Tab-separated table of C-alpha atoms in Angstrom:
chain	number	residue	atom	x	y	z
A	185	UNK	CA	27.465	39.883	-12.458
A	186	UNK	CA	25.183	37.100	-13.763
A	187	UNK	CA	23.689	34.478	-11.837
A	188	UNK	CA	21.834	31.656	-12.398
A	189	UNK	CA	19.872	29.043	-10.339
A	190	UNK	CA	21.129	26.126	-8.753
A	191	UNK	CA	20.204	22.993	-6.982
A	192	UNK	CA	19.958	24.817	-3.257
A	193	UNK	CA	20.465	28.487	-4.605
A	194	UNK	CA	21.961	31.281	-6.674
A	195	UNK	CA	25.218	30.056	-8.837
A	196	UNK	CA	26.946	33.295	-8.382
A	197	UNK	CA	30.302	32.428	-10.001
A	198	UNK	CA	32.531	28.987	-10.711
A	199	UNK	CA	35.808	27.401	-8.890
A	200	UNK	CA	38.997	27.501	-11.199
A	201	UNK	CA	38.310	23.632	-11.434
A	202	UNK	CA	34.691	24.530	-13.141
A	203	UNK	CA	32.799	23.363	-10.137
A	204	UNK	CA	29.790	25.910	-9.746
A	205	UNK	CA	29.786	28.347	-6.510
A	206	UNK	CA	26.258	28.678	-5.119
A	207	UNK	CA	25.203	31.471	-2.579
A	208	UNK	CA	22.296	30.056	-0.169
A	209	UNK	CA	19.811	32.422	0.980
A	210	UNK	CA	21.739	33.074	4.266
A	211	UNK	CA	25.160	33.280	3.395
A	212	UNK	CA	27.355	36.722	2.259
A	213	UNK	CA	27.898	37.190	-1.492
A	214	UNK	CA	30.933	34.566	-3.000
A	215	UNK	CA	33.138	35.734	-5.217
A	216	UNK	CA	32.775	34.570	-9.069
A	217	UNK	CA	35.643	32.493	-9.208
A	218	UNK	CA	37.773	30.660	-6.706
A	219	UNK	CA	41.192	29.471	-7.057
A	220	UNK	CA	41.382	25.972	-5.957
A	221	UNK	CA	45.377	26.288	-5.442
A	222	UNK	CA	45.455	29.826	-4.105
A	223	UNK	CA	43.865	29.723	-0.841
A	224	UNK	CA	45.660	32.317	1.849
A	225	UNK	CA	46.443	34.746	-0.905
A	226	UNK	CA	43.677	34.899	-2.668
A	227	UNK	CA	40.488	35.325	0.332
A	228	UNK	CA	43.036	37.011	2.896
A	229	UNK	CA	40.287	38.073	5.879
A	230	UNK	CA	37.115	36.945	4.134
A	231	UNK	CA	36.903	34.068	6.676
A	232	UNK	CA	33.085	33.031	5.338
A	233	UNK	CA	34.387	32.562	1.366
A	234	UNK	CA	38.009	31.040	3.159
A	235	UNK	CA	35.805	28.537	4.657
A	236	UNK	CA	33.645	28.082	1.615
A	237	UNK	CA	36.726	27.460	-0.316
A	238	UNK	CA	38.463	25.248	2.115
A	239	UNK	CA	35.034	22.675	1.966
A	240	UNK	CA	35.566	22.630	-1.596
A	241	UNK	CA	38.805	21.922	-1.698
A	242	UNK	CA	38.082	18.754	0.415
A	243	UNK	CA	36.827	17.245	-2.777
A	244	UNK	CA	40.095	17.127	-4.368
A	245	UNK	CA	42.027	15.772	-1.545
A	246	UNK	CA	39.699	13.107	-0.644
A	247	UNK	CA	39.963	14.156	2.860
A	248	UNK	CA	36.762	14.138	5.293
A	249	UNK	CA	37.804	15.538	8.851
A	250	UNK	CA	34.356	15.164	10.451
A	251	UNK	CA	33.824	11.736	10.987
A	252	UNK	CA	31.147	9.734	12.949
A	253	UNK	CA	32.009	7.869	15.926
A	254	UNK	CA	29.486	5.402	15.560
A	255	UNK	CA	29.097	4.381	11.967
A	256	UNK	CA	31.326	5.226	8.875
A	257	UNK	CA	29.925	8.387	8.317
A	258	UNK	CA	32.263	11.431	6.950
A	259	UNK	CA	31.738	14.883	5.932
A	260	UNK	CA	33.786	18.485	5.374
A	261	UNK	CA	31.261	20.151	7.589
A	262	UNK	CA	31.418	20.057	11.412
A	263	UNK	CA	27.423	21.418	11.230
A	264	UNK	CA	27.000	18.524	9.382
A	265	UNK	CA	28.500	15.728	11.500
A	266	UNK	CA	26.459	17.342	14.460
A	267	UNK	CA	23.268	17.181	12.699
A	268	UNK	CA	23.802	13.397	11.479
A	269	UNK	CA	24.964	12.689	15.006
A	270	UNK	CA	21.050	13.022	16.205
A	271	UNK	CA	20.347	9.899	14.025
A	272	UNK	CA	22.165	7.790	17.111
A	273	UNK	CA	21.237	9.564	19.848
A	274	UNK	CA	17.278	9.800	18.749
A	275	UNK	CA	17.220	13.344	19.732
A	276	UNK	CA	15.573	15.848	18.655
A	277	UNK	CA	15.771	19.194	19.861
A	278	UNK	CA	13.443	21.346	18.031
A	279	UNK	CA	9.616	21.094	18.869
A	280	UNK	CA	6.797	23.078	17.637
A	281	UNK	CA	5.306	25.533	19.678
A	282	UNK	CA	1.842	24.420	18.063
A	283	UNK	CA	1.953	20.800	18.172
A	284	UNK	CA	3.851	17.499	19.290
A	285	UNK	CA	6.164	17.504	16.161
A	286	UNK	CA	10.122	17.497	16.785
A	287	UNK	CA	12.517	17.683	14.798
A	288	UNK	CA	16.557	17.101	14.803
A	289	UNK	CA	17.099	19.677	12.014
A	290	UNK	CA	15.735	23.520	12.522
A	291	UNK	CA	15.247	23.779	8.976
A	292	UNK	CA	12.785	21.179	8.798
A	293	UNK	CA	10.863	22.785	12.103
A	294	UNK	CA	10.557	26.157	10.520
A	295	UNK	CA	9.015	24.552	7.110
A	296	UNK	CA	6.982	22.480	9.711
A	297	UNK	CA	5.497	25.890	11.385
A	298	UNK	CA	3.868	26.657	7.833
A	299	UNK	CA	1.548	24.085	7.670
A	300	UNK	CA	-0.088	26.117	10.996
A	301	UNK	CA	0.368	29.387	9.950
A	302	UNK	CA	-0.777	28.542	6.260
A	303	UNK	CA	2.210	30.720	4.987
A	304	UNK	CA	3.790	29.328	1.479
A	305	UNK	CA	6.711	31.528	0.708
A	306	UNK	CA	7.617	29.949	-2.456
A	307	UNK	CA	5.344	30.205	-5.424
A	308	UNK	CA	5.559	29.168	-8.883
A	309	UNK	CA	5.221	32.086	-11.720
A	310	UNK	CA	3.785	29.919	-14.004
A	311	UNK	CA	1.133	27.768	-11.913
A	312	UNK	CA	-0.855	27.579	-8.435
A	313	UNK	CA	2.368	25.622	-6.647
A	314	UNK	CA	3.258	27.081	-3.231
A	315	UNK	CA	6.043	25.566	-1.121
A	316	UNK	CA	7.625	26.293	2.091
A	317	UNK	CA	10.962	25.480	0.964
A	318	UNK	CA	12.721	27.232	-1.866
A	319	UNK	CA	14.526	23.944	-2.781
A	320	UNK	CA	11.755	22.285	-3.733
A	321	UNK	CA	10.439	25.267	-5.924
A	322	UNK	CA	13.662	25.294	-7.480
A	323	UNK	CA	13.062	21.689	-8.195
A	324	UNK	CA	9.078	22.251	-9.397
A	325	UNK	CA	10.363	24.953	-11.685
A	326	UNK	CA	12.510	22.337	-13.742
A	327	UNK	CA	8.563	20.400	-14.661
A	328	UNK	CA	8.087	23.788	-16.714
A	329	UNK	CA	10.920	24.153	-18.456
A	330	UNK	CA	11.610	20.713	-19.378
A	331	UNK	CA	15.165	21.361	-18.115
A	332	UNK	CA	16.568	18.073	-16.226
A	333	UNK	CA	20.785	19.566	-15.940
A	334	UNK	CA	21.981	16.238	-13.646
A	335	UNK	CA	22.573	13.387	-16.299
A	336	UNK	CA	24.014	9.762	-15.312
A	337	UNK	CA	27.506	9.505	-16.597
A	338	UNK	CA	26.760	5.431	-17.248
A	339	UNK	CA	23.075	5.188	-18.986
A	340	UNK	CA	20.500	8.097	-20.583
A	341	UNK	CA	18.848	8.585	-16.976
A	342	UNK	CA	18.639	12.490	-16.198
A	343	UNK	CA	16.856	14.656	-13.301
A	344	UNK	CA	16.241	17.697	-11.880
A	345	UNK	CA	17.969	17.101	-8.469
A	346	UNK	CA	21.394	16.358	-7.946
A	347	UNK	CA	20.731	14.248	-5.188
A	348	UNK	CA	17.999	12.068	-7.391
A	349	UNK	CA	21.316	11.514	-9.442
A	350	UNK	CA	23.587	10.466	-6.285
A	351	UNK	CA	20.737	8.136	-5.276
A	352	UNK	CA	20.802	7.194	-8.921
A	353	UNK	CA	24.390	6.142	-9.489
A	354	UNK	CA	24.142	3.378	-6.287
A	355	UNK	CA	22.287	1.145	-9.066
A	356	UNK	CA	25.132	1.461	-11.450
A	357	UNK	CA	27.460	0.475	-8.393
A	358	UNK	CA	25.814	-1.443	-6.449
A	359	UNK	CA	26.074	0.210	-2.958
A	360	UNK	CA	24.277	0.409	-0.346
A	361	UNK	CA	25.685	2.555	2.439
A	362	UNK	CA	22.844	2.939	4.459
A	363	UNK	CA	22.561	0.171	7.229
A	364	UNK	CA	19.791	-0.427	9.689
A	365	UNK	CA	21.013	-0.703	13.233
A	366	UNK	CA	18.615	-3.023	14.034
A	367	UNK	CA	19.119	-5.719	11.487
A	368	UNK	CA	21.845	-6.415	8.666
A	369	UNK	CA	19.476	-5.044	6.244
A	370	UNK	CA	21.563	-2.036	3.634
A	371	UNK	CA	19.493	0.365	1.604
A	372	UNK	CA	20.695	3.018	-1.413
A	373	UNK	CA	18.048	5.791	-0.394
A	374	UNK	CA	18.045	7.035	3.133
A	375	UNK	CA	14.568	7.541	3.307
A	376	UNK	CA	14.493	3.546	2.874
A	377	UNK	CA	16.531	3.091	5.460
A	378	UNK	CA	14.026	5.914	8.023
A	379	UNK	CA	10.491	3.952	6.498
A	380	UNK	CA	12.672	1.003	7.306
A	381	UNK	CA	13.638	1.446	10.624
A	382	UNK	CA	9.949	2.570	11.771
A	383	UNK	CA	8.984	-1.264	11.332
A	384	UNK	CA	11.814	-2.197	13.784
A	385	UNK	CA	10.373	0.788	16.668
A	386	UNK	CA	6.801	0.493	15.760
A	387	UNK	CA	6.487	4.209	15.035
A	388	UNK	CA	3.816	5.443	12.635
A	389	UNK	CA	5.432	9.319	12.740
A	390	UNK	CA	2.905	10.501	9.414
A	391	UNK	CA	-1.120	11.302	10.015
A	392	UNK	CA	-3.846	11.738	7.803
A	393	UNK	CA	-5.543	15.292	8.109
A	394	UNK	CA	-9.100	13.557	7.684
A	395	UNK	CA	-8.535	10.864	9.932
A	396	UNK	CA	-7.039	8.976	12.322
A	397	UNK	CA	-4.855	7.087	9.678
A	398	UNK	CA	-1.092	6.756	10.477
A	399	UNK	CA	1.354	5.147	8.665
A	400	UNK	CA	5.254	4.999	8.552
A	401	UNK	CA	5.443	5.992	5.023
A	402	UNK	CA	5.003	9.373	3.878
A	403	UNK	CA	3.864	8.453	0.422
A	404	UNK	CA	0.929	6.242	1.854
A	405	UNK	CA	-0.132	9.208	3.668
A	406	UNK	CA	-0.232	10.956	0.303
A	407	UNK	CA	-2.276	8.307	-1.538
A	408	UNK	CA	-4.552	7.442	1.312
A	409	UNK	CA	-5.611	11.811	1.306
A	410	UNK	CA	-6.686	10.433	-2.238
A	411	UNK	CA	-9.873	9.073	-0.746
A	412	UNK	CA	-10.685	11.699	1.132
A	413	UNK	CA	-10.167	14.320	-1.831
A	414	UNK	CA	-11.156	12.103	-4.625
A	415	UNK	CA	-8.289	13.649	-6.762
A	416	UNK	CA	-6.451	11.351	-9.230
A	417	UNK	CA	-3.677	13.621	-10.100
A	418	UNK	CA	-2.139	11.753	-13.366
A	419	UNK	CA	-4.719	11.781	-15.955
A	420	UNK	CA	-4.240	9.849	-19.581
A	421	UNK	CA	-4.267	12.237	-22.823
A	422	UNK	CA	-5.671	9.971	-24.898
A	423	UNK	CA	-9.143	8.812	-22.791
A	424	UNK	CA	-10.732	9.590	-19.427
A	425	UNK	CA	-8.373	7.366	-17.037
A	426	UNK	CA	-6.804	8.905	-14.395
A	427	UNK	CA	-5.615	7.249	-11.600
A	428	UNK	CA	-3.350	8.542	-7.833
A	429	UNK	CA	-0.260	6.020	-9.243
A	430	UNK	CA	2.061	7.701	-12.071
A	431	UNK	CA	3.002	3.416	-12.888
A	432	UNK	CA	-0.398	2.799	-13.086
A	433	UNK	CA	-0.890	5.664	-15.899
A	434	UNK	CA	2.524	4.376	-17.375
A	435	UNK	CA	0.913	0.970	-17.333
A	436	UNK	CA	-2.336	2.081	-19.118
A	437	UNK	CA	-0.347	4.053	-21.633
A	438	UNK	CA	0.749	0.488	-23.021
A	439	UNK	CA	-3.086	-0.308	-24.123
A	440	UNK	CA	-2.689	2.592	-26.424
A	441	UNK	CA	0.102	2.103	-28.139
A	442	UNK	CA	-0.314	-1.857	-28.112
A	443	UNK	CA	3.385	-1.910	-26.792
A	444	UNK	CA	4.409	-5.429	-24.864
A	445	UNK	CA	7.450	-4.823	-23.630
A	446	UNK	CA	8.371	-7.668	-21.002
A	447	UNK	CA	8.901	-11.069	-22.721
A	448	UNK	CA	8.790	-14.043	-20.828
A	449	UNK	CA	12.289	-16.022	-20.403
A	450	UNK	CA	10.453	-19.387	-20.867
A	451	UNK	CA	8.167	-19.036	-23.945
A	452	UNK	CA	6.948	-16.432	-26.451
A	453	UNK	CA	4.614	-14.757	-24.458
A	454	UNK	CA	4.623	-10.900	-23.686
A	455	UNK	CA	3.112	-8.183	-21.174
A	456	UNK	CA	2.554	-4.700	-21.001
A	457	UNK	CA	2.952	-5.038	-17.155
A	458	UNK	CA	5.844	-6.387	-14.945
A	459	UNK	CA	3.864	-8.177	-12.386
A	460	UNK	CA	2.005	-9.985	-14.779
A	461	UNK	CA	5.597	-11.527	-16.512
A	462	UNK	CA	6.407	-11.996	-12.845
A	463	UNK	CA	3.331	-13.527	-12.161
A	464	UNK	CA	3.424	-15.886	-15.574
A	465	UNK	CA	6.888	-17.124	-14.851
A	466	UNK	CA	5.598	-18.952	-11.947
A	467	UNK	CA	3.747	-20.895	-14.005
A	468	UNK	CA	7.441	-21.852	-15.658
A	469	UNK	CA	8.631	-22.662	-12.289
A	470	UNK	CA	5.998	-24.119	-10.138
A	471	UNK	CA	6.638	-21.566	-7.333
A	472	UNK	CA	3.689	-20.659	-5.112
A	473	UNK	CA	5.622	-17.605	-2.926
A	474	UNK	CA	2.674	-16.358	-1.665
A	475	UNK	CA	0.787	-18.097	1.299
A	476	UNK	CA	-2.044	-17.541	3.537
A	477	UNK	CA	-1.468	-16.361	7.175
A	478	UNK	CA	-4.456	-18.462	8.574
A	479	UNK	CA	-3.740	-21.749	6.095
A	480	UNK	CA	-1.197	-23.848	4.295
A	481	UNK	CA	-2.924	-22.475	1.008
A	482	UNK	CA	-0.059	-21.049	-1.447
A	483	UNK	CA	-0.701	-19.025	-5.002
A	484	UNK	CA	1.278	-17.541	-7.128
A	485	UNK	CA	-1.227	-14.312	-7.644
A	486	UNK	CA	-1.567	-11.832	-4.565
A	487	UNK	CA	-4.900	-11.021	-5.664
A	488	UNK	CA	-5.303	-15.016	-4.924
A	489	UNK	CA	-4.312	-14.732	-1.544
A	490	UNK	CA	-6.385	-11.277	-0.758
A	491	UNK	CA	-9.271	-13.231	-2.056
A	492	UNK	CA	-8.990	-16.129	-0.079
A	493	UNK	CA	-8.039	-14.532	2.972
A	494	UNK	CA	-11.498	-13.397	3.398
A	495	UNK	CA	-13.071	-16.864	3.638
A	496	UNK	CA	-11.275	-16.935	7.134
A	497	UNK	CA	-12.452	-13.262	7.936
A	498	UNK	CA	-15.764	-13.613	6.810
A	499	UNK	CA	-14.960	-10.040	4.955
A	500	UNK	CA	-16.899	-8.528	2.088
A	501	UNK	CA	-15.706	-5.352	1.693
A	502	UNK	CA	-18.416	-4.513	-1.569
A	503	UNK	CA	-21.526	-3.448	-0.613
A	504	UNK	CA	-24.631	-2.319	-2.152
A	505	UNK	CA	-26.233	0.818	-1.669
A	506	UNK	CA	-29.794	-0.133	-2.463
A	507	UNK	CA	-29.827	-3.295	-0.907
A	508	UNK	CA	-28.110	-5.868	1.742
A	509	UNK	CA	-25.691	-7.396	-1.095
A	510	UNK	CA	-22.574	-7.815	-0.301
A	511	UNK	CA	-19.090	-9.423	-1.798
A	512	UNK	CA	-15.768	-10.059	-1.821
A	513	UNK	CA	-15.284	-8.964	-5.576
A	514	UNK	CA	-15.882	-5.406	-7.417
A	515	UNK	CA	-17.183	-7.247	-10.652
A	516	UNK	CA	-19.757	-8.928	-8.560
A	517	UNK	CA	-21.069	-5.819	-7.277
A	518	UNK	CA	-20.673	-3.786	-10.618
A	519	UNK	CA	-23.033	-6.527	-12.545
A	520	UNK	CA	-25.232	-6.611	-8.899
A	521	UNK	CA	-25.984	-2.550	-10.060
A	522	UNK	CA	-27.348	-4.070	-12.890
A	523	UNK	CA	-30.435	-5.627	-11.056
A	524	UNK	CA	-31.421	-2.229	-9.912
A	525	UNK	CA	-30.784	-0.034	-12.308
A	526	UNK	CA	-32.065	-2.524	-15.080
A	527	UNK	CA	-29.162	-1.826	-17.481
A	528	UNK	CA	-27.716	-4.325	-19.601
A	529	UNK	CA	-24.928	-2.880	-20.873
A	530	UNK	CA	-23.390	-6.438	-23.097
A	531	UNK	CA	-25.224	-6.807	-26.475
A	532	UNK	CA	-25.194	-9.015	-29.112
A	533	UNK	CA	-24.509	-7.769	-32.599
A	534	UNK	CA	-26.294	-9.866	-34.762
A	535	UNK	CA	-29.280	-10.084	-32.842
A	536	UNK	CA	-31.455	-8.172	-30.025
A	537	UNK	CA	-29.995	-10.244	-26.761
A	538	UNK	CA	-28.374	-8.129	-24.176
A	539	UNK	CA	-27.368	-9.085	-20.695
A	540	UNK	CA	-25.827	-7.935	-17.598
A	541	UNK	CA	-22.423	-10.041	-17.796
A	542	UNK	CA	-19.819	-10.117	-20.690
A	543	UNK	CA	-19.373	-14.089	-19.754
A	544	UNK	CA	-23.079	-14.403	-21.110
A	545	UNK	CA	-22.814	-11.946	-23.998
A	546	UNK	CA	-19.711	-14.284	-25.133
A	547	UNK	CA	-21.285	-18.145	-24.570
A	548	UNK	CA	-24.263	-16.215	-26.776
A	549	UNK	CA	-22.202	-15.359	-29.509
A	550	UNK	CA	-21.549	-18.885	-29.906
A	551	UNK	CA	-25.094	-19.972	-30.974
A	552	UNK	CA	-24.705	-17.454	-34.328
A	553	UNK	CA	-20.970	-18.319	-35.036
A	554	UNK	CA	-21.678	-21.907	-34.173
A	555	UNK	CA	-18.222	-22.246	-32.493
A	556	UNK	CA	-17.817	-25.234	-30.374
A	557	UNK	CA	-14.497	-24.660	-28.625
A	558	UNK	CA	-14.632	-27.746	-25.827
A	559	UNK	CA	-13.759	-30.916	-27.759
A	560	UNK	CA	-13.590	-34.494	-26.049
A	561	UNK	CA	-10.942	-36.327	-26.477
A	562	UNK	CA	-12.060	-39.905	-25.928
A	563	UNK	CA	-15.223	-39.341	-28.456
A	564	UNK	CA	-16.458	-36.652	-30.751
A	565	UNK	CA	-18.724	-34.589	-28.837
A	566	UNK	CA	-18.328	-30.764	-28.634
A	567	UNK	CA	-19.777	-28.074	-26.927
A	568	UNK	CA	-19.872	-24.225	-26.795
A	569	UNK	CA	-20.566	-24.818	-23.511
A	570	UNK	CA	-18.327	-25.417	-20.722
A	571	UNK	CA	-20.609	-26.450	-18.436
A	572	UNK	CA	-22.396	-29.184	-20.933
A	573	UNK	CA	-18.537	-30.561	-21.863
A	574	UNK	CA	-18.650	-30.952	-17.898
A	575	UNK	CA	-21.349	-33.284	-17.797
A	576	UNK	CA	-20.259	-35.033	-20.702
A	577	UNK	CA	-16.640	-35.779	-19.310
A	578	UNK	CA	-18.240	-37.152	-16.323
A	579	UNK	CA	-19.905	-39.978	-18.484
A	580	UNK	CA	-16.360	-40.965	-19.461
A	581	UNK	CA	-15.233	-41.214	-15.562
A	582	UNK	CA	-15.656	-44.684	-15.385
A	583	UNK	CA	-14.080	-45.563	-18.135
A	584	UNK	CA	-10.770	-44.064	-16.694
A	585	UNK	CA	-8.834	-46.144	-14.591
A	586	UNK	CA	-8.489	-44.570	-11.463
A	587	UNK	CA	-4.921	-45.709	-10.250
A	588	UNK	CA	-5.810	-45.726	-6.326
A	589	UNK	CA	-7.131	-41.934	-7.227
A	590	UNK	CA	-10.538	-40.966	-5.615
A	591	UNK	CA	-13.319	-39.675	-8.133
A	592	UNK	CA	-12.864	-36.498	-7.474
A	593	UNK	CA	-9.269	-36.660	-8.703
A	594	UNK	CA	-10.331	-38.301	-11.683
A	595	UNK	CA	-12.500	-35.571	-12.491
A	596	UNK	CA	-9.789	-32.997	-12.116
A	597	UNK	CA	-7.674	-35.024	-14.072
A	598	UNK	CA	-9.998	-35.324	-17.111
A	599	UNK	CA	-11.006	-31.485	-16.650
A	600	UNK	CA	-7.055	-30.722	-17.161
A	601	UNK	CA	-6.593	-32.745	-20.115
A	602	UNK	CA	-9.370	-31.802	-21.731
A	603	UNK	CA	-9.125	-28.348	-23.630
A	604	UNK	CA	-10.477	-26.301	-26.049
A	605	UNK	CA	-9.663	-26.217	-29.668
A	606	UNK	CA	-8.494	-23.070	-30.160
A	607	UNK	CA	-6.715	-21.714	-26.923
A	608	UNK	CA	-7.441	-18.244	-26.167
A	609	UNK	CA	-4.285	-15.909	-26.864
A	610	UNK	CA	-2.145	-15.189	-23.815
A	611	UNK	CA	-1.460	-17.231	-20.794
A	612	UNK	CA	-3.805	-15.741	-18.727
A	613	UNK	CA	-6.528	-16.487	-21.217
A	614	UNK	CA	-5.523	-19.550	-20.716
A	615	UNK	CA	-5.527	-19.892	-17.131
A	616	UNK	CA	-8.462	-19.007	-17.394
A	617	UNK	CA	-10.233	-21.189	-19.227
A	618	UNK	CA	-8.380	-24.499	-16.942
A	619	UNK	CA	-10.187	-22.435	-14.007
A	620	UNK	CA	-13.673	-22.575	-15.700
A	621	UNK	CA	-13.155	-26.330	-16.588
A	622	UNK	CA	-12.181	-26.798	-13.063
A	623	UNK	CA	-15.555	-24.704	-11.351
């Protein structure tokens, strides 16, 4: 008989209805196919295929005779029911014999006892992977073939894992079954609803190897080994980036190809990242969501509040290695390098100047293409400067009336009105340039 492999194990044979009968690695041989309709008859004293059957047939009745008696919970399987029955109670029954880990599932204890024996049952034929569960290989095994056999019945999206496509199919309909017990807050993964629930009990259940890190997330614990191991696992095949975020290669992709694919809903302007739409529309609606814990100060830009945030802690997590610089910025430090090492990496094409920041290289371009960008608009000076329109703007201050402003809001004022020429491209560009009139 042929057999082929399924999403948990061996497809040995198919139910009269078409659904697919799979033989885990523990259970008795099935047989290859299944009358839905013919139940007594057909299995006689086989009681493990009678039972097999009689779950099956479940799914065309509707009918779920396990059910939880503390949340809506249903299933065909009594095992099932008990297991799920541990998420109320807290308990968990099976501990490791080498360490304080417990579990409420066996299954997940004995692929917990490989990580101290260094055992990895499962390996992949065609690369270095080694698992402890045979699931997951099954799963791996799909990134060489190309194969992804569950496909979304509403939109294109396909994956390797039948429950990736259950998960899948709540964004399509909106569910969320999952509910925290501890707040009203629903969820459409379960392991939202567990990472969840660990801020409501304080538990950080996932350790570093390295370190003392814990987190609540098992994907931080991932990313954080990063540091330790220096690996950046997604790499880009057109240049050297490689990065520990899949997005953030998906993101860099877009500087390739030149694609902009999020438009902003107010004006013509497009991204190649979602945050930074996100981040531009607040400049539509004069929101300000983000605010400092220690202040009333409010920005639009996390990066803003990060920043700032470190004027109350006194932080500056960059430091030199040659000396006792320190900042709050990367950049900073990058061009600090530059003092040591003597490079200047930023040169001028039409002449010999080179220097240390880009800022520089650019206001020095402007002396051979005689641009003068900053324009007044109550005379007809201009600079390539933005520091010399600065002065100049201030010789106009009194000539402003000041409408019960101070001077100081007069000088903003001015600074706002007043911009260059030719805006740079981009909103951010010109951001940008409002914050260098403003410095």
């Amino acid at each position: 008989m042929q057999t082929r492999k399924g999403e948990r194990g061996v497809i040995v044979g198919v139910y009269a209805c078409g659904v697919d009968v799979e033989k885990g690695p523990n259970q008795k041989q099935l047989w290859n196919a299944l009358p839905c309709d013919n139940l007594e008859s057909w299995f006689g004293a086989q009681s493990r295929d009678k039972d097999s059957l009689k779950k099956h047939t479940f799914k065309h009745t509707g009918e779920w005779p396990f059910k939880c008696e503390y949340c809506d919970y249903k299933t065909v399987d009594k095992y099932k029911l008990n297991k799920h029955l541990f998420t109320h109670t807290g308990e968990k029954p099976f501990k490791c014999e080498h360490c304080d880990y417990t579990s409420a599932n066996k299954d997940s204890l004995k692929n917990h006892t490989f990580n101290h024996t260094g055992e990895w049952p499962f390996k992949c034929e065609y690369c270095d992977y080694k698992t402890e569960d045979k699931y997951k290989l099954n799963k791996h095994l799909f990134t060489h073939t190309g194969e992804k056999p569950f496909k979304c019945e509403y939109c294109d999206y396909k994956t390797v894992a039948k429950s990736d496509l259950n998960q899948h199919l709540f964004t399509h309909t909106g569910e969320k079954p999952f509910k925290c017990e501890y707040c009203d807050d629903r969820f459409n993964k379960k392991e939202l609803l567990r990472t969840h629930t660990y801020k409501h009990t304080g538990e950080k259940p996932f350790k570093c190897e390295y370190c003392d890190y814990r987190s609540d997330c098992k994907r931080y614990i991932k990313l954080h080994t990063f540091t330790h191991t220096g690996e950046k696992p997604f790499k880009c095949e057109h240049c050297d980036f490689k990065t520990v975020f899949k997005s953030y290669l998906n993101k860099h992709l877009f500087t390739h190809t030149g694609e902009k694919p999020f438009k902003c809903e107010y004006c013509d302007d497009r991204f190649n990242n979602k945050e930074l739409l996100k981040t531009h529309t607040y400049k539509h609606i004069g929101e300000k969501p983000l605010k400092c814990e220690y202040c009333d100060y409010r920005s639009d830009i996390k990066r803003n509040i990060k920043l700032h945030t470190f004027t109350h802690t006194g932080e500056k997590p960059f430091k030199c290695e040659h000396c006792d610089y320190r900042t709050v910025v990367k950049s900073n430090l990058d061009r600090h390098l530059f003092s040591h090492t003597g490079e200047k990496p930023f040169k001028c094409g039409f002449c010999d100047y080179k220097t240390t920041d880009n800022s520089h290289l650019k206001r020095h371009m402007k002396t051979h293409t005689g641009e003068k960008p900053f324009k007044c608009e109550y005379c007809d000076y201009r600079s390539a400067r933005n520091d010399d329109f600065k002065k100049h703007m201030l010789k106009h201050e009194a000539e402003i009336p000041s409408n019960g402003m101070d001077s100081m809001n007069i000088r903003v004022s001015i600074f706002m009105l007043s911009m260059p020429v030719e805006e740079p491209k981009g909103s951010k560009a010109r951001n940008k340039s409002k914050k260098k009139l403003l410095m």
